XYZ file of C-alpha atoms in Angstrom:
338
model
C -0.064 0.000 -0.092
C 1.494 3.487 -0.941
C 2.971 5.427 1.726
C 1.280 8.526 3.006
C 2.364 12.119 1.572
C 4.066 12.661 4.965
C 6.164 9.765 5.160
C 9.986 9.729 4.911
C 11.492 13.183 3.674
C 13.152 13.006 0.306
C 16.383 14.072 1.457
C 16.627 11.568 4.244
C 15.830 8.703 1.422
C 17.606 9.847 -1.528
C 20.637 11.647 -0.831
C 22.504 8.639 0.618
C 26.356 9.138 0.221
C 25.871 12.482 -0.863
C 23.897 13.341 2.338
C 26.893 15.823 3.349
C 27.110 17.602 -0.025
C 27.028 21.169 0.077
C 24.089 23.420 -1.261
C 24.956 27.041 -1.628
C 23.020 30.071 -3.484
C 23.982 29.823 -7.076
C 25.284 33.323 -7.387
C 28.366 34.602 -5.568
C 28.436 38.481 -6.042
C 31.814 40.291 -5.335
C 32.707 43.839 -4.479
C 35.515 45.717 -2.904
C 34.796 49.304 -2.844
C 33.048 50.623 -0.099
C 30.114 52.220 -1.930
C 29.488 49.031 -3.936
C 29.819 46.862 -0.816
C 27.223 48.799 0.862
C 24.933 48.816 -2.419
C 25.347 45.108 -2.653
C 24.371 44.247 0.908
C 21.272 46.487 0.188
C 20.478 44.738 -2.978
C 20.982 41.389 -1.051
C 18.408 42.226 1.261
C 15.874 43.600 -1.358
C 16.235 40.486 -3.255
C 15.754 38.208 -0.323
C 12.619 39.971 0.455
C 11.552 39.718 -3.123
C 12.119 35.906 -3.576
C 11.718 34.717 0.045
C 15.107 33.364 0.293
C 18.768 34.520 0.301
C 19.356 33.787 -3.329
C 22.838 35.100 -3.811
C 26.020 35.439 -1.594
C 27.984 38.908 -1.010
C 31.679 38.376 -0.718
C 33.229 41.541 0.596
C 36.729 41.666 -1.279
C 40.160 42.304 0.398
C 42.366 41.060 -2.263
C 41.261 43.477 -5.178
C 39.451 45.926 -2.984
C 42.072 47.015 -0.407
C 44.549 49.762 -1.481
C 48.069 49.060 -1.107
C 49.173 50.204 2.251
C 45.501 50.280 3.447
C 45.091 46.549 3.901
C 44.382 46.939 7.703
C 41.849 49.736 7.266
C 39.972 47.808 4.420
C 39.960 44.612 6.764
C 38.317 46.844 9.520
C 35.869 48.121 6.945
C 34.713 44.438 6.142
C 34.329 43.681 9.725
C 31.870 46.738 9.914
C 29.883 45.935 6.911
C 29.729 42.049 7.904
C 28.311 42.723 11.339
C 25.867 45.280 10.022
C 24.418 42.793 7.289
C 20.905 41.836 7.701
C 20.241 38.710 9.836
C 19.641 35.587 7.843
C 21.702 36.817 4.739
C 25.016 35.242 3.783
C 27.988 37.349 3.637
C 31.707 36.025 3.100
C 34.997 37.845 2.688
C 37.973 37.295 0.490
C 41.312 37.724 2.071
C 44.816 38.007 0.541
C 46.599 34.866 -0.466
C 48.346 32.765 2.065
C 51.745 34.076 0.968
C 50.695 37.681 1.225
C 52.186 39.882 4.014
C 48.517 40.755 4.882
C 47.069 37.352 5.017
C 47.505 36.674 8.701
C 46.372 40.245 9.684
C 43.457 39.866 7.247
C 42.221 36.575 8.995
C 42.934 37.949 12.474
C 40.927 40.987 11.873
C 38.010 39.843 9.827
C 37.374 36.386 11.343
C 38.404 37.751 14.980
C 35.815 40.602 14.467
C 32.983 39.153 12.542
C 33.795 35.346 12.378
C 30.223 34.686 13.764
C 28.658 36.780 10.874
C 30.667 35.121 8.151
C 29.059 32.288 6.070
C 32.721 31.470 4.642
C 36.183 32.771 3.985
C 37.465 32.968 0.244
C 41.220 32.315 0.075
C 42.411 33.332 -3.495
C 45.716 31.687 -5.348
C 45.433 28.296 -3.484
C 48.097 26.064 -5.177
C 48.334 22.875 -3.131
C 46.082 21.143 0.075
C 49.143 22.622 2.168
C 47.789 25.960 1.398
C 44.426 25.008 2.482
C 45.850 23.623 5.553
C 47.686 26.692 6.269
C 44.477 28.775 5.860
C 42.435 26.441 8.115
C 45.173 26.942 10.868
C 44.744 30.549 10.620
C 41.123 30.169 11.077
C 41.560 28.102 14.053
C 43.926 30.424 15.584
C 41.322 33.077 15.249
C 38.699 31.103 16.855
C 36.684 29.946 13.863
C 37.379 26.280 13.592
C 33.858 25.761 12.179
C 34.105 28.412 9.526
C 34.116 26.910 5.745
C 36.857 27.812 3.119
C 36.137 28.614 -0.402
C 39.332 28.516 -2.510
C 40.183 29.856 -5.766
C 42.131 27.776 -8.367
C 43.948 30.198 -10.736
C 47.091 28.352 -11.969
C 48.007 25.141 -13.968
C 49.449 23.753 -10.716
C 46.396 24.438 -8.790
C 44.338 22.636 -11.354
C 46.768 19.600 -11.291
C 46.054 19.645 -7.438
C 42.170 20.273 -7.604
C 41.063 16.761 -6.428
C 43.440 17.059 -3.300
C 42.450 20.795 -2.666
C 38.656 19.575 -3.010
C 39.229 16.741 -0.388
C 40.227 18.890 2.384
C 37.326 18.753 5.020
C 37.270 22.556 5.424
C 36.974 23.298 1.762
C 33.176 23.971 0.709
C 33.610 25.327 -2.716
C 36.105 25.549 -5.531
C 36.185 28.586 -7.868
C 37.856 29.138 -11.234
C 40.020 32.071 -11.560
C 39.968 32.928 -15.200
C 41.768 35.891 -15.634
C 44.835 34.736 -13.573
C 44.614 31.237 -15.001
C 45.186 32.684 -18.455
C 47.826 35.168 -17.347
C 49.779 32.187 -15.801
C 50.283 30.877 -19.345
C 52.743 33.545 -20.252
C 50.915 34.435 -23.390
C 50.360 30.738 -24.596
C 46.503 31.413 -24.402
C 45.301 34.495 -26.371
C 43.320 37.436 -24.618
C 40.102 35.983 -26.159
C 40.462 33.161 -23.814
C 39.196 35.393 -21.114
C 36.236 36.482 -23.003
C 32.580 35.467 -22.575
C 32.862 33.026 -25.882
C 36.603 32.481 -25.858
C 36.822 30.933 -22.452
C 34.381 28.112 -23.540
C 36.520 27.251 -26.659
C 39.953 27.348 -25.859
C 41.119 23.536 -24.944
C 43.318 24.495 -21.810
C 40.452 26.743 -20.336
C 37.912 24.086 -21.003
C 39.988 21.418 -19.685
C 40.736 23.697 -16.384
C 36.945 24.169 -15.924
C 36.084 20.614 -16.457
C 38.703 19.434 -14.002
C 37.718 21.726 -11.114
C 33.963 20.833 -11.695
C 34.925 17.287 -11.587
C 37.152 17.530 -8.291
C 34.427 19.439 -6.688
C 31.658 16.937 -7.556
C 33.853 13.939 -6.320
C 34.201 15.394 -2.789
C 30.682 16.825 -2.591
C 31.902 20.347 -2.745
C 30.372 23.297 -4.954
C 31.980 24.260 -8.207
C 31.742 27.961 -8.830
C 32.261 29.287 -12.477
C 34.445 32.310 -13.203
C 33.509 35.759 -14.091
C 32.222 37.301 -17.250
C 33.987 40.642 -17.644
C 31.683 42.008 -20.242
C 29.127 43.003 -17.670
C 27.461 45.417 -19.995
C 26.473 42.717 -22.238
C 23.481 40.853 -20.613
C 22.992 38.349 -23.362
C 26.762 37.374 -23.245
C 26.264 36.896 -19.510
C 22.991 34.939 -19.836
C 24.686 32.569 -22.406
C 27.888 31.948 -20.466
C 25.793 31.369 -17.302
C 23.828 28.751 -19.225
C 26.710 26.934 -20.465
C 28.422 26.909 -17.244
C 25.367 25.308 -15.642
C 24.186 23.121 -18.492
C 27.370 21.858 -20.059
C 30.398 22.178 -17.695
C 28.605 21.071 -14.444
C 28.781 24.403 -12.322
C 26.236 24.847 -9.659
C 27.260 28.677 -8.690
C 28.946 31.439 -10.585
C 30.602 34.537 -9.713
C 28.816 38.186 -10.522
C 31.187 41.303 -10.609
C 28.211 43.639 -11.341
C 24.555 43.668 -10.140
C 23.425 43.490 -13.675
C 24.797 39.884 -13.706
C 22.894 38.573 -10.674
C 19.466 38.030 -12.332
C 20.855 36.294 -15.475
C 22.856 33.982 -13.239
C 19.782 33.242 -11.265
C 17.714 32.467 -14.362
C 20.446 30.275 -15.961
C 20.976 28.157 -12.843
C 17.397 27.871 -11.890
C 15.129 25.102 -13.174
C 12.139 26.133 -15.417
C 8.626 25.946 -14.639
C 8.251 22.474 -16.702
C 11.359 20.920 -14.754
C 9.779 21.937 -11.488
C 6.441 20.512 -12.114
C 7.838 17.228 -13.517
C 10.343 16.938 -10.570
C 7.569 17.511 -8.139
C 5.136 15.079 -9.729
C 7.972 12.204 -9.800
C 9.313 12.728 -6.219
C 5.721 12.765 -5.095
C 4.777 9.658 -6.856
C 8.073 8.044 -5.515
C 7.327 9.140 -1.882
C 3.679 7.829 -2.226
C 5.002 4.345 -3.571
C 7.500 4.284 -0.646
C 10.188 4.775 -2.766
C 9.867 1.795 -5.011
C 10.269 2.120 -8.862
C 7.478 3.760 -10.727
C 6.465 4.320 -14.248
C 5.908 7.966 -15.136
C 4.745 8.928 -18.535
C 6.011 5.587 -19.807
C 9.366 5.781 -18.438
C 10.765 3.805 -15.663
C 11.963 5.719 -12.531
C 13.865 4.567 -9.439
C 15.935 6.071 -6.593
C 18.764 7.113 -9.018
C 16.247 9.325 -11.084
C 14.342 10.377 -8.118
C 17.866 11.699 -6.586
C 18.235 13.595 -9.692
C 14.626 15.282 -9.605
C 15.014 15.962 -5.788
C 18.166 17.859 -6.655
C 16.273 19.948 -9.298
C 13.720 20.902 -6.644
C 16.507 21.763 -4.278
C 18.161 24.117 -7.047
C 14.665 25.782 -7.451
C 14.190 26.451 -3.818
C 17.911 27.618 -3.712
C 16.942 30.248 -6.530
C 13.580 31.252 -4.950
C 11.570 29.708 -7.662
C 8.006 29.193 -6.492
C 7.070 25.458 -5.783
C 4.049 23.687 -5.936
C 2.120 23.085 -2.342
C 3.539 19.413 -2.163
C 7.150 20.363 -3.078
C 6.928 23.529 -0.871
C 6.072 21.462 2.165
C 9.365 19.795 1.716
C 11.142 22.909 2.466
C 9.073 24.391 5.240
C 10.693 25.237 8.499
C 11.149 22.339 10.960
C 10.931 19.838 8.044
C 13.692 17.269 7.753
C 16.917 18.461 6.518
C 16.892 18.988 2.761
C 20.784 19.376 2.268
């Protein structure tokens, strides 16, 4: 006899070995200039109210945002802004690389002053797992032993070590640093390899993107796609985001301009038809106590149920409206959905 609609939660039944997999907002928005950081945080709050969920992270940037000689003051500003962010919203910070003179001070100031308000710390130019261990030790020393690390893969050597980096238990997400990756090849990759179209066709760039996505998925981490610098070209942004999501296995993407946030959300969100189909299949599976079912003449079992549950997770994370049955799976107090 079919199980009732309130039986075992899909996440409990379906995630299995992926139960610890990380789910993050699909957009990571970067800003490093004070006025833009403040506007980004205000926009984050506005869009959270609009969508009913925090649909993008804000990363306050020290690496590119801090003026030379003003690193300490900029870190203090990041603390102020992080502490002033609206409750329930996700804010991270990007510090300087582990071999930069300001790294330890960045961590001590930002994590020491706002560690309880940060969702993660982004560390750029990570080359090996040893760099991750050094960053984790700095977090521990600052009293934030539970704060996740996000890391930037920006060189051929880092790509080579991507699986080892992703395996570190403190790493939550791997981002691809396109601009530095191209520059690291000493002119061997032409400049158009950094463009919205060229980055999807040059073999070395494509290989790096796929390696990073594969390493992240192998260890249940989130692969985050690189920037599109043509921020005034909405269509180029939309196409790049679609390719990143549909062809390259990325589940998150960087934004460097407010105009890029909505195209990223649209590209990474399931459409209405996908949401409806996923809801019907997962609901039918739940009613069948997770036994195999036939849906529109196609056999489905737990492997496909898992896929359609993950579709619904992405829909929820991008603020999409869900049918009542699916919405109930994500209500407060329900079983864990990640």
